[in-house]
Coordinates of C-alpha atoms and ligand atoms in Angstrom, one line a residue:
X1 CA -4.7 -42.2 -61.0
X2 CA -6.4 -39.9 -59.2
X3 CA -6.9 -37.3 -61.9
X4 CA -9.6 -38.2 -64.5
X5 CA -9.7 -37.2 -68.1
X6 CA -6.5 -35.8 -69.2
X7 CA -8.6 -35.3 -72.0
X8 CA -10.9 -32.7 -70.7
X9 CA -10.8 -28.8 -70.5
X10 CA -10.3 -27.5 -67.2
X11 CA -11.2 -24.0 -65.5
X12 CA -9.9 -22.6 -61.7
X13 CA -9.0 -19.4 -60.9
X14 CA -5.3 -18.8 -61.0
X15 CA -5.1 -15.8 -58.1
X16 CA -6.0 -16.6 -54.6
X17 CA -9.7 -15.6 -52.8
X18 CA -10.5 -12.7 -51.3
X19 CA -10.7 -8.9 -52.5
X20 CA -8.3 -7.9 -55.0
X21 CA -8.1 -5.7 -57.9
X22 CA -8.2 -8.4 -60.8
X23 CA -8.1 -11.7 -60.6
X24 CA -7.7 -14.5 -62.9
X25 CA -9.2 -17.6 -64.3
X26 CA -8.0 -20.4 -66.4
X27 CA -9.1 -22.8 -68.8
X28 CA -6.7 -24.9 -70.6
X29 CA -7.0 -28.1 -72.7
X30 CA -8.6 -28.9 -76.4
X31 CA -11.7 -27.1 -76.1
X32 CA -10.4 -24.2 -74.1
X33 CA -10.7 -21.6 -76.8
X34 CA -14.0 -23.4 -78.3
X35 CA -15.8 -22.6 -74.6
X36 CA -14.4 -19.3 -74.2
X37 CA -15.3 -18.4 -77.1
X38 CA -18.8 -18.9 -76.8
X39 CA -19.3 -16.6 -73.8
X40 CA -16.8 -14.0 -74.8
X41 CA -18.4 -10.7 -76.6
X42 CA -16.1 -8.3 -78.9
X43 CA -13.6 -10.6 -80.8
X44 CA -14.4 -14.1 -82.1
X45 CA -11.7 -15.4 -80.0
X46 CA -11.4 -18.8 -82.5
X47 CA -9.8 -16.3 -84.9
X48 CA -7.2 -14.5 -82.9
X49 CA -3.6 -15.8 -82.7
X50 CA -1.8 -17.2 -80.5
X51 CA -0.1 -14.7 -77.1
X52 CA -2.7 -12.2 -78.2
X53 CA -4.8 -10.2 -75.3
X54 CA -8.6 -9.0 -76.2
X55 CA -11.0 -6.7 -74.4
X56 CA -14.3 -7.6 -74.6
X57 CA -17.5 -9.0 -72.0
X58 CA -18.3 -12.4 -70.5
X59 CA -22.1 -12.8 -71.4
X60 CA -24.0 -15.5 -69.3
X61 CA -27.8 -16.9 -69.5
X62 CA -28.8 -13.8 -67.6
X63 CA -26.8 -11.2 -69.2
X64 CA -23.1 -9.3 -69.1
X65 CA -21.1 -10.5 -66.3
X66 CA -18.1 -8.7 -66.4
X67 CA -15.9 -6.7 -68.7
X68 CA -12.8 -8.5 -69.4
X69 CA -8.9 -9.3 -70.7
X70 CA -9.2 -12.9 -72.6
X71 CA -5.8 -14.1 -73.4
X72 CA -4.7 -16.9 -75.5
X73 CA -2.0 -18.9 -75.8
X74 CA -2.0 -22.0 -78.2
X75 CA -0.7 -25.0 -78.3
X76 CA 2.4 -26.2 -78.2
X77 CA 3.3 -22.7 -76.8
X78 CA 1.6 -22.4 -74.0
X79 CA 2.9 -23.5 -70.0
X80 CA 0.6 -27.1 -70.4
X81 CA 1.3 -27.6 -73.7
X82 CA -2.6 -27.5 -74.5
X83 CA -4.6 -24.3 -75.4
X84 CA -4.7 -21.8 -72.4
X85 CA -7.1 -19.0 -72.4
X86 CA -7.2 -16.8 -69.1
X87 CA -9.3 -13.8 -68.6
X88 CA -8.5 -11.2 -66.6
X89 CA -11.7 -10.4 -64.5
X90 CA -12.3 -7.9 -62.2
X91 CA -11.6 -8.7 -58.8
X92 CA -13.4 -10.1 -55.7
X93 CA -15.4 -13.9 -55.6
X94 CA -18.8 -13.2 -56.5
X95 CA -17.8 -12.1 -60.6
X96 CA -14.7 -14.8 -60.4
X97 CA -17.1 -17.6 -59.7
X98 CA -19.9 -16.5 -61.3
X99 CA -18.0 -17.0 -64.5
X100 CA -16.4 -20.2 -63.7
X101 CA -19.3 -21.8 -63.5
X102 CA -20.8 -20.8 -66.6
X103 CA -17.7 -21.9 -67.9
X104 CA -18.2 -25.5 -66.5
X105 CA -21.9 -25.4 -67.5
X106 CA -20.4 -24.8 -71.3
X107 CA -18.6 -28.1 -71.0
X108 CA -15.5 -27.5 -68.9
X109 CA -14.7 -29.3 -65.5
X110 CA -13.5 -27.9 -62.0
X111 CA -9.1 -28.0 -62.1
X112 CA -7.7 -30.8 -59.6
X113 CA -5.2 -29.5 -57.6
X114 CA -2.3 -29.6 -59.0
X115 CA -3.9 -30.7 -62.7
X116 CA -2.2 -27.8 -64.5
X117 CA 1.3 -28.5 -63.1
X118 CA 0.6 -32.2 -64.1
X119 CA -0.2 -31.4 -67.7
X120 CA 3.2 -29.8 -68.0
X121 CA 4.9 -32.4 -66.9
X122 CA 2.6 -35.1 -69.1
X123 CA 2.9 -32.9 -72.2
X124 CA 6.9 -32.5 -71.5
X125 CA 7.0 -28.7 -70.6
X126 CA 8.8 -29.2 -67.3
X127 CA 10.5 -32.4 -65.5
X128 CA 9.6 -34.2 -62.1
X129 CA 11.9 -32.4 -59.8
X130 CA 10.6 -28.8 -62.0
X131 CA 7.5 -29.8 -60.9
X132 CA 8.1 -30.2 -57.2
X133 CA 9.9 -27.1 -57.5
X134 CA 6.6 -25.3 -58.1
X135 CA 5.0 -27.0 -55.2
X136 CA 8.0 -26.1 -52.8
X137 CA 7.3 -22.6 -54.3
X138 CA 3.7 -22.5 -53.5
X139 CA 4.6 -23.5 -50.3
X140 CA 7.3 -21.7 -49.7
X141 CA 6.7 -19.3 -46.9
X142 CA 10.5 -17.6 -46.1
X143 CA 12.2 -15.7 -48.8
X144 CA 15.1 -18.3 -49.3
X145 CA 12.7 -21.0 -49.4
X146 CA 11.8 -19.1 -52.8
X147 CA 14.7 -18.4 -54.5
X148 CA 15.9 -22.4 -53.6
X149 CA 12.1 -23.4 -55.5
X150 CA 12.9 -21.0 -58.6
X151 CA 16.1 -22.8 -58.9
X152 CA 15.0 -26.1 -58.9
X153 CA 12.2 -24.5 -61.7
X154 CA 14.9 -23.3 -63.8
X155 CA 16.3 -27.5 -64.1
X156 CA 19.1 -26.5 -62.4
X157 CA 19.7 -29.8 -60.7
X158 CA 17.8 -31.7 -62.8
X159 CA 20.2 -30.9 -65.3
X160 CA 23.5 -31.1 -63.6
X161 CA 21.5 -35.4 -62.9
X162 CA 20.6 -35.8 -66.2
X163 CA 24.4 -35.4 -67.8
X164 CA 25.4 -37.9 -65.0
X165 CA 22.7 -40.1 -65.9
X166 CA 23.1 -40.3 -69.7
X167 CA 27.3 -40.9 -69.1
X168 CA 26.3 -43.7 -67.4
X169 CA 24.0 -45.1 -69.4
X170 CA 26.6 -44.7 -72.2
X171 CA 28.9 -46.3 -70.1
X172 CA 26.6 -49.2 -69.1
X173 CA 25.8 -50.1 -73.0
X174 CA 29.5 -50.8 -73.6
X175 CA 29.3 -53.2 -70.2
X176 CA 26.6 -54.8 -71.7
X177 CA 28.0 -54.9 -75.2
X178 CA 31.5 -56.6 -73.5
X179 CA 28.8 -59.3 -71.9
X180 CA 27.8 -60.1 -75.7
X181 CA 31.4 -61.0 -76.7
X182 CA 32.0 -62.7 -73.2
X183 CA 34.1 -65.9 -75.3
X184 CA 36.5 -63.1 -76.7
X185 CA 37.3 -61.4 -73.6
X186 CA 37.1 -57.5 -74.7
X187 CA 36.8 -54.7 -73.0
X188 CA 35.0 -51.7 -74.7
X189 CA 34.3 -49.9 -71.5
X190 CA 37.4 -47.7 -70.1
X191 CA 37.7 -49.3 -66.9
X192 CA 40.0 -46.2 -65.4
X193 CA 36.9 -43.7 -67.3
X194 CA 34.3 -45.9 -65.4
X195 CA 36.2 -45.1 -61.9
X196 CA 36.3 -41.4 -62.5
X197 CA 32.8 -41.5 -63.5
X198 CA 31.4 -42.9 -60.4
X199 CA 33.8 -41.0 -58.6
X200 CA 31.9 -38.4 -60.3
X201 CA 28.5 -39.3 -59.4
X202 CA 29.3 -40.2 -55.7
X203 CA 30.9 -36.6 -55.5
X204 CA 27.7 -35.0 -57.0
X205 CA 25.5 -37.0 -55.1
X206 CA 26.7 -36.8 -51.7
X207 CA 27.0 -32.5 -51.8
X208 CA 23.2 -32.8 -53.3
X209 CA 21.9 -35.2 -50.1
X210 CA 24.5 -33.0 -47.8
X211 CA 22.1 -29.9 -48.7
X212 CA 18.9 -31.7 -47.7
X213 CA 19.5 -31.2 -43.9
X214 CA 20.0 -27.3 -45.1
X215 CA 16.8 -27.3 -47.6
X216 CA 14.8 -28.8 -44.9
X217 CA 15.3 -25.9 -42.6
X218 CA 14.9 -23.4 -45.3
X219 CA 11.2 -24.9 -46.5
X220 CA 10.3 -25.9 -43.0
X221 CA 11.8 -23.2 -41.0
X222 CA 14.0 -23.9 -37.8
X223 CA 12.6 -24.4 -34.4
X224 CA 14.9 -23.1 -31.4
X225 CA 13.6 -23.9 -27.8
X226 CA 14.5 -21.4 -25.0
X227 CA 15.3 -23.5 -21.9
X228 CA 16.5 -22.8 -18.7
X229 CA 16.3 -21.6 -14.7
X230 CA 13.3 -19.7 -13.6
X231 CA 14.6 -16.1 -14.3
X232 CA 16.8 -16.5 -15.9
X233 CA 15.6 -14.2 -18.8
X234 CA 14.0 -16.0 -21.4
X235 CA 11.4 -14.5 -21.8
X236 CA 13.1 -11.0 -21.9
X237 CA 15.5 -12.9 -24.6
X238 CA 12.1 -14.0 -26.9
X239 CA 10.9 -10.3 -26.8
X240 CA 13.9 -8.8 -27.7
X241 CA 14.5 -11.2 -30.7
X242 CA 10.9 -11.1 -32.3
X243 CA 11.2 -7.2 -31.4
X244 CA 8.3 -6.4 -29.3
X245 CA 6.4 -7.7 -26.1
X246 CA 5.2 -10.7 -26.8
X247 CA 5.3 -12.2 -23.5
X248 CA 5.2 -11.5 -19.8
X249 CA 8.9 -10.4 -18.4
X250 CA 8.7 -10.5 -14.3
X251 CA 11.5 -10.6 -12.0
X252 CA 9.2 -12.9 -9.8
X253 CA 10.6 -16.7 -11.3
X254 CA 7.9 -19.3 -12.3
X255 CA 6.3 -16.5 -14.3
X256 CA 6.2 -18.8 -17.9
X257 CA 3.8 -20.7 -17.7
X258 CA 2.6 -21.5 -21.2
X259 CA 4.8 -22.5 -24.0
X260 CA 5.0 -19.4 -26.3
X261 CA 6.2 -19.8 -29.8
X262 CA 7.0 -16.4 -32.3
X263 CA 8.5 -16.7 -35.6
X264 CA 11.2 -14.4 -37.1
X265 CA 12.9 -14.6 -40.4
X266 CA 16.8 -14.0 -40.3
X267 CA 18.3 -13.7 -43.5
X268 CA 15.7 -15.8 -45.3
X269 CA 15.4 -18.3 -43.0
X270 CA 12.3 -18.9 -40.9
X271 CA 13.0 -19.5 -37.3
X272 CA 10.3 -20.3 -34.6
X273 CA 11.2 -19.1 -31.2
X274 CA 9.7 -21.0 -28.4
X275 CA 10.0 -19.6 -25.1
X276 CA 9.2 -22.1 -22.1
X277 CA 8.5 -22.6 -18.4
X278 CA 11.5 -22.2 -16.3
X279 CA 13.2 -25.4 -15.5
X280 CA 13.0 -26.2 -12.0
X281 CA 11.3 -28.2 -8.7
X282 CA 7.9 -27.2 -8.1
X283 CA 4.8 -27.3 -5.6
X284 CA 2.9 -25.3 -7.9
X285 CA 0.6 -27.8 -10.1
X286 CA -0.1 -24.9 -13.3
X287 CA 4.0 -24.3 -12.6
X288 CA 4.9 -28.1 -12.7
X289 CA 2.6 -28.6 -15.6
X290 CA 4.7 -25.8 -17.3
X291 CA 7.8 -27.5 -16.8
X292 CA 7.0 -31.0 -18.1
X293 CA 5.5 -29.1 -21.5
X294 CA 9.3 -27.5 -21.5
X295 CA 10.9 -31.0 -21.5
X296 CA 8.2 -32.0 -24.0
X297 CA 8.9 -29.0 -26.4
X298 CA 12.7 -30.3 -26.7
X299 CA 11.8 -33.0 -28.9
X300 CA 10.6 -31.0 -31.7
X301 CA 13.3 -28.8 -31.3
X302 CA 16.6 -28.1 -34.3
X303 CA 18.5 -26.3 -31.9
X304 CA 18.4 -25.8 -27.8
X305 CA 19.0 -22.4 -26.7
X306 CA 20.4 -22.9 -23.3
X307 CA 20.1 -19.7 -21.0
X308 CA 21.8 -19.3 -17.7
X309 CA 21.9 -16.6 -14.9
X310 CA 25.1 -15.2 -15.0
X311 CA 24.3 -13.5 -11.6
X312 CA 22.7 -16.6 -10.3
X313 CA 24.8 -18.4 -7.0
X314 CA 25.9 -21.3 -9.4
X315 CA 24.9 -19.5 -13.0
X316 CA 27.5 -22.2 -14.4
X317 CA 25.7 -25.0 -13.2
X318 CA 26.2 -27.8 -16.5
X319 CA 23.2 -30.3 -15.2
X320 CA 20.8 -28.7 -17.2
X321 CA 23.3 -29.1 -20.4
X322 CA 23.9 -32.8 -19.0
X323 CA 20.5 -33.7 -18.7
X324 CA 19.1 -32.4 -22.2
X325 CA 22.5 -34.0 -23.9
X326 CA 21.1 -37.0 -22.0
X327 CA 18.0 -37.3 -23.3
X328 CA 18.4 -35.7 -26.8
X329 CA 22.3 -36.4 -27.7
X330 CA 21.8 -35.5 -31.4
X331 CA 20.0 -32.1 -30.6
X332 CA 22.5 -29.4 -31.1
X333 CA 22.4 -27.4 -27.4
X334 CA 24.0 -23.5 -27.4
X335 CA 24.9 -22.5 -24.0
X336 CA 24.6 -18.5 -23.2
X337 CA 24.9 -16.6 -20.2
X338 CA 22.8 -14.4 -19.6
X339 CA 22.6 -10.7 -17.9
X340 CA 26.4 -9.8 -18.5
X341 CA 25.7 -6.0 -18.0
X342 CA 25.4 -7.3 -14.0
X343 CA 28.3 -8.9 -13.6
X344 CA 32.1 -8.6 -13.7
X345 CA 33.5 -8.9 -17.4
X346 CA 36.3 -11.4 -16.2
X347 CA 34.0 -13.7 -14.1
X348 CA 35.2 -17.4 -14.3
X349 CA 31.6 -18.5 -15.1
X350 CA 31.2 -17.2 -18.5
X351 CA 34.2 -20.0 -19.7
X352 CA 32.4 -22.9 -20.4
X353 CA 29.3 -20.8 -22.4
X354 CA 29.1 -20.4 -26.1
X355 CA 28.2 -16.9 -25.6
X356 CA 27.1 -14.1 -23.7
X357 CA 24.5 -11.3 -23.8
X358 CA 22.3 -9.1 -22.1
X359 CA 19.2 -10.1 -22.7
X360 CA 17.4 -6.6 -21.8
X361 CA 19.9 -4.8 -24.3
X362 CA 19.3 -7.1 -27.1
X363 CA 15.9 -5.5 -28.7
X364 CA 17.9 -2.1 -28.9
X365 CA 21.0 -3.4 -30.0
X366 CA 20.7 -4.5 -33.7
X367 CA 24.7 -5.2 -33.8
X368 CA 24.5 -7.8 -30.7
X369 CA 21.0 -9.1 -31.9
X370 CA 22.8 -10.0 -35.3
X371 CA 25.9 -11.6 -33.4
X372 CA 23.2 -14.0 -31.7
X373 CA 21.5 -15.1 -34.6
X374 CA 24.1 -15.5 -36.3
X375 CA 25.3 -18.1 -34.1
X376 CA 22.0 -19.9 -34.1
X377 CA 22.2 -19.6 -38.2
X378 CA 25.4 -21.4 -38.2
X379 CA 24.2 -24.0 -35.5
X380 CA 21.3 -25.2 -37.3
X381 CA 22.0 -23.8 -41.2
X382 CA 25.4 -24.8 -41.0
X383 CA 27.8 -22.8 -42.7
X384 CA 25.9 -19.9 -43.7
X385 CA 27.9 -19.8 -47.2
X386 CA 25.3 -22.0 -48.2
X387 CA 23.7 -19.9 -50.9
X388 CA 21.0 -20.4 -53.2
X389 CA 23.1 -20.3 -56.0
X390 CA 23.8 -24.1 -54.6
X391 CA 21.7 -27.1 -55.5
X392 CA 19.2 -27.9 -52.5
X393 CA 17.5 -31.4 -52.1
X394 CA 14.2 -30.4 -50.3
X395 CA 11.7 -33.1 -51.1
X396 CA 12.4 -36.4 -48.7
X397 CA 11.2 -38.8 -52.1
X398 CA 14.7 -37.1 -53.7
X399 CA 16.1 -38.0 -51.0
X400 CA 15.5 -41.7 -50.5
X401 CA 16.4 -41.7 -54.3
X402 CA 19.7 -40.2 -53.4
X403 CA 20.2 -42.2 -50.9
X404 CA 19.6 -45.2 -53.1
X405 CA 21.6 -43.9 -55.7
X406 CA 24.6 -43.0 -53.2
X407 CA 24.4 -47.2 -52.1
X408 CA 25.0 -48.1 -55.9
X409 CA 27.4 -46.2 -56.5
X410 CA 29.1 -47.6 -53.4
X411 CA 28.5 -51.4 -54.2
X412 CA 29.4 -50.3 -58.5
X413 CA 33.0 -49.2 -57.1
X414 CA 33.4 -52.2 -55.1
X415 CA 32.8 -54.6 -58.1
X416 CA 34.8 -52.7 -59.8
X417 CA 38.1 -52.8 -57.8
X418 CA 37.0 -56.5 -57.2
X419 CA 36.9 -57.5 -60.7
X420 CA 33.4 -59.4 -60.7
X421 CA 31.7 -59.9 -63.0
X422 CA 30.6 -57.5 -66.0
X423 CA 26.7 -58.5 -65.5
X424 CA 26.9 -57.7 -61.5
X425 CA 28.2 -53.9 -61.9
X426 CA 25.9 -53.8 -65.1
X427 CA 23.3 -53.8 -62.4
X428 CA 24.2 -51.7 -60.1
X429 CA 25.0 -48.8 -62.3
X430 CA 22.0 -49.6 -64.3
X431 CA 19.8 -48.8 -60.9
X432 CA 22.1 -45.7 -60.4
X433 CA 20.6 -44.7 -63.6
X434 CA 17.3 -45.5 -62.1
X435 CA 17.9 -43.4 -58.8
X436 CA 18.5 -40.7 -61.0
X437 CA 15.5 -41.8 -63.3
X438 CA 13.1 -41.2 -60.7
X439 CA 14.3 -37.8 -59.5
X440 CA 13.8 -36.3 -63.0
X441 CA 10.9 -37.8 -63.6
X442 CA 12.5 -39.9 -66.9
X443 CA 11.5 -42.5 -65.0
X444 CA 8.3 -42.4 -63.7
X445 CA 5.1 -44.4 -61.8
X446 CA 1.6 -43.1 -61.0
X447 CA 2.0 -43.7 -57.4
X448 CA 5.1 -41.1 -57.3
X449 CA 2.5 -38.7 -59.6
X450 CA -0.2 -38.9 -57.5
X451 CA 2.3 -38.3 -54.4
X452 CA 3.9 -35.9 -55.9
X453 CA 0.8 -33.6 -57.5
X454 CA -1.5 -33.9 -54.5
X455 CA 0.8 -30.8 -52.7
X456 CA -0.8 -28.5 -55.2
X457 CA -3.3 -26.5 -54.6
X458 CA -6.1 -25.8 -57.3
X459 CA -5.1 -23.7 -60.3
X460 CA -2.0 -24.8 -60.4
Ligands
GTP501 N1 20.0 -6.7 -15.8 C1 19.4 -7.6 -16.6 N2 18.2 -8.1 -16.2 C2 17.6 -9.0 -17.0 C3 18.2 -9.5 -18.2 N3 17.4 -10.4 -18.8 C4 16.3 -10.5 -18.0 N4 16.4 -9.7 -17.0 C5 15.5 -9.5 -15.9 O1 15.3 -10.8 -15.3 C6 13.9 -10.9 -14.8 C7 13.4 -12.2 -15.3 O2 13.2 -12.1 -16.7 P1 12.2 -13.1 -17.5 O3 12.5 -12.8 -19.0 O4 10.9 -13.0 -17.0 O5 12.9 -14.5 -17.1 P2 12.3 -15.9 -17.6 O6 13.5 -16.8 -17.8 O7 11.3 -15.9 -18.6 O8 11.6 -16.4 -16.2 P3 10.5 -17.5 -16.0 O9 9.4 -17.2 -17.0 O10 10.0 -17.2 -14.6 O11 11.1 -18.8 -16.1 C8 13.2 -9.7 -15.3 O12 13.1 -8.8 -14.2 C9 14.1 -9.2 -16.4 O13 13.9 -7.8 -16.5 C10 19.5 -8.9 -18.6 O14 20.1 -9.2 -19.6 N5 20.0 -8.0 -17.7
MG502 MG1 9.4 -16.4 -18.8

């Protein structure tokens, strides 16, 4: 385990570096109130109860360090389940770490990332997929991202597992029970209750891995290449989107040179625009160079954005399309024409497109930018009545469990309508129950600990 003494008291500050008006340091664990205590002037802090606040001054070796707010909270009520007292300092590094360390010289020890979070979890404050939820959350860098983590710190799905989980297990006892009277040939266990239950499970389970793809763009954020034709007005698109001039608009083609990426947010979700070198044959060696980083930048890519020159000889030209399906056939491709204030609104062209827009209007047009990412939302989202009200799977380790639990469940309801044996399907449900087991953490290793803890970051 990579965390030592669970046993100790540990201290890190619980705001982030840098100036601020307070900030705020925390020491939990058995001798928490002992050490503050001993450098804390005004109360005798080993008298005061529990979710109490005191003002008073931090005295070190060399004097007063800083006037201060202690406060306590005691065991068992308290977010680790130890004693927690955190003073409220004033703000700024030099006061914050001067008293940290004379805290550490007093007998507590520097917070491991992610220590805090752990004790919670060890001392049963919070469950496994809680826990992640508080990484995602510290993580989290797009508004949806957060309200999706403070769900999954509320329980929410943990709890919606757990009932699956413990009807199973109920359900698997009575299996096993019938394998202890094989002679008399009983059945305790419902058979038709035992094919609506995993009927159950598989339905839960496959909407919970079916909101992965969508959780993964909301923590990650969605990456959408801008491809096409020198000209043909990507840049002016990437401007207009991220709402000012980010990069170089020129009617001379080739003008791109560089990949350029700019993020937005659009309704919660973060989006990375990335705007490219025009597609095309080329002398020109910086030009050429462009180009092949284009093709490169379409395999990071959720979603192709595939711009074409409406005004252009052959603006319908579908090689482009054809070559990137090609390459990339699972990579979602929207085709829009381009520059539709220049041409004539019932030109043939614009029929095989998904779209059409004019690029220049776009950054003044909030009604037309909206249309547009709205399209892109439901292109890489999907359905955007996804809502965090909804259960989202964002970790990849709930996943694979998911995934493993979704394969049970599959070869449970096989035995079953088979008839084999009672010991076979006790199996297979029993590592359902397991699946489960390890997404909530009532079934747990170190390894998945250590994997799971090491996101934190210190104070946590
Ligand atoms: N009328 C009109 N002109 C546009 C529109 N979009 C872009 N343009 C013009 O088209 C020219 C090329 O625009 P850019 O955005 O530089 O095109 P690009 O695709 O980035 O070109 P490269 O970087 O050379 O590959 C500029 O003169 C733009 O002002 C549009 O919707 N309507
Ligand atoms: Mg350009």
């Amino acid at each position: 385990m990579m965390y030592p003494g669970t046993g100790d008291t540990i201290v890190a500050r619980a705001t982030p570096r840098g100036a601020s008006a307070l900030s705020i340091i925390r020491l939990s664990g058995a001798k928490a109130l002992e050490i503050a205590a001993g450098v804390f002037e005004g109360h005798d802090l080993l008298k005061q109860s529990t979710h109490t606040a005191h003002v008073g001054l931090v005295r070190g070796d060399q004097g007063a360090i800083d006037q201060i707010v202690a406060t306590l909270f005691l065991a068992p009520n308290s977010a680790t389940g130890e004693d927690i007292v955190e003073f409220s300092c004033h703000g700024g590094d030099v006061a914050t770490d001067t008293i940290i360390e004379l805290l550490t010289s007093k007998g507590a020890r520097h917070a491991e990332p992610g220590e805090y979070t752990l004790r919670s979890f060890l001392n049963g404050k919070i469950d496994l997929a809680q826990a992640e939820g508080i990484a995602e959350l510290i993580h989290a860098r797009s508004e949806r991202a957060g309200r999706i983590s403070l769900a999954h710190l509320r329980g929410r799905y943990s709890d919606e597992l757990s009932e699956i989980r413990s009807k199973l297990i109920e359900l698997v006892s009575l299996i096993e029970l019938e394998l202890d009277f094989s002679e008399e040939d009983v059945a305790f266990a419902d058979r038709s209750r035992l094919v609506a239950l995993l009927d159950e499970a598989e339905t839960r389970i496959q909407v919970l891995l079916n909101s992965y793809q969508y959780g993964k763009a909301v923590s990650e954020g969605i990456r959408v290449v801008i491809v096409g034709r020198p000209n043909a007005g990507k840049s002016t698109l990437l401007n207009a989107i991220v709402g000012y001039d980010r990069v170089i608009v020129n009617e001379k083609p080739g003008t791109t040179r560089d990949e350029v990426e700019s993020e937005v947010e659009f309704e919660g979700v973060r989006f990375q625009f990335v705007d490219t070198a025009g597609l095309r044959e080329t002398d020109d060696a910086v030009e050429a160079e462009g180009v092949r980083r284009s093709y490169q930048s379409l395999a990071g890519a959720d979603l192709v954005v595939e711009l074409v020159d409406l005004t252009d000889g052959d603006g319908g030209d579908t090689r482009l399309a054809a070559m990137i399906t090609l390459e990339h056939p699972d990579l979602p491709v929207l085709r829009i024409g381009n520059k539709v204030d220049l041409i004539d609104s019932n030109d043939e062209r614009t029929d095989d497109l998904d779209m059409t827009i004019a690029a220049v209007e776009i950054g003044q047009d909030e009604t037309a930018l909206n249309r547009l990412m709205k399209q892109i939302a439901v292109r890489t989202v999907g359905s955007d009545t996804v809502g965090e009200e909804h259960q989202v799977v964002t970790s990849s380790r709930q996943q694979s469990h998911l995934r493993a639990a979704s394969d049970a469940t599959a070869r449970a309801k096989a035995q079953l309508s088979s008839g084999a044996s009672g010991d076979m399907l006790s199996s297979d449900i029993r590592q359902i129950i397991e699946e489960i087991g390890a997404i909530t953490g009532e079934i747990t290793n170190e390894d998945i600990l250590d994997q799971i803890f090491s996101k934190f970051c210190i104070g946590k």
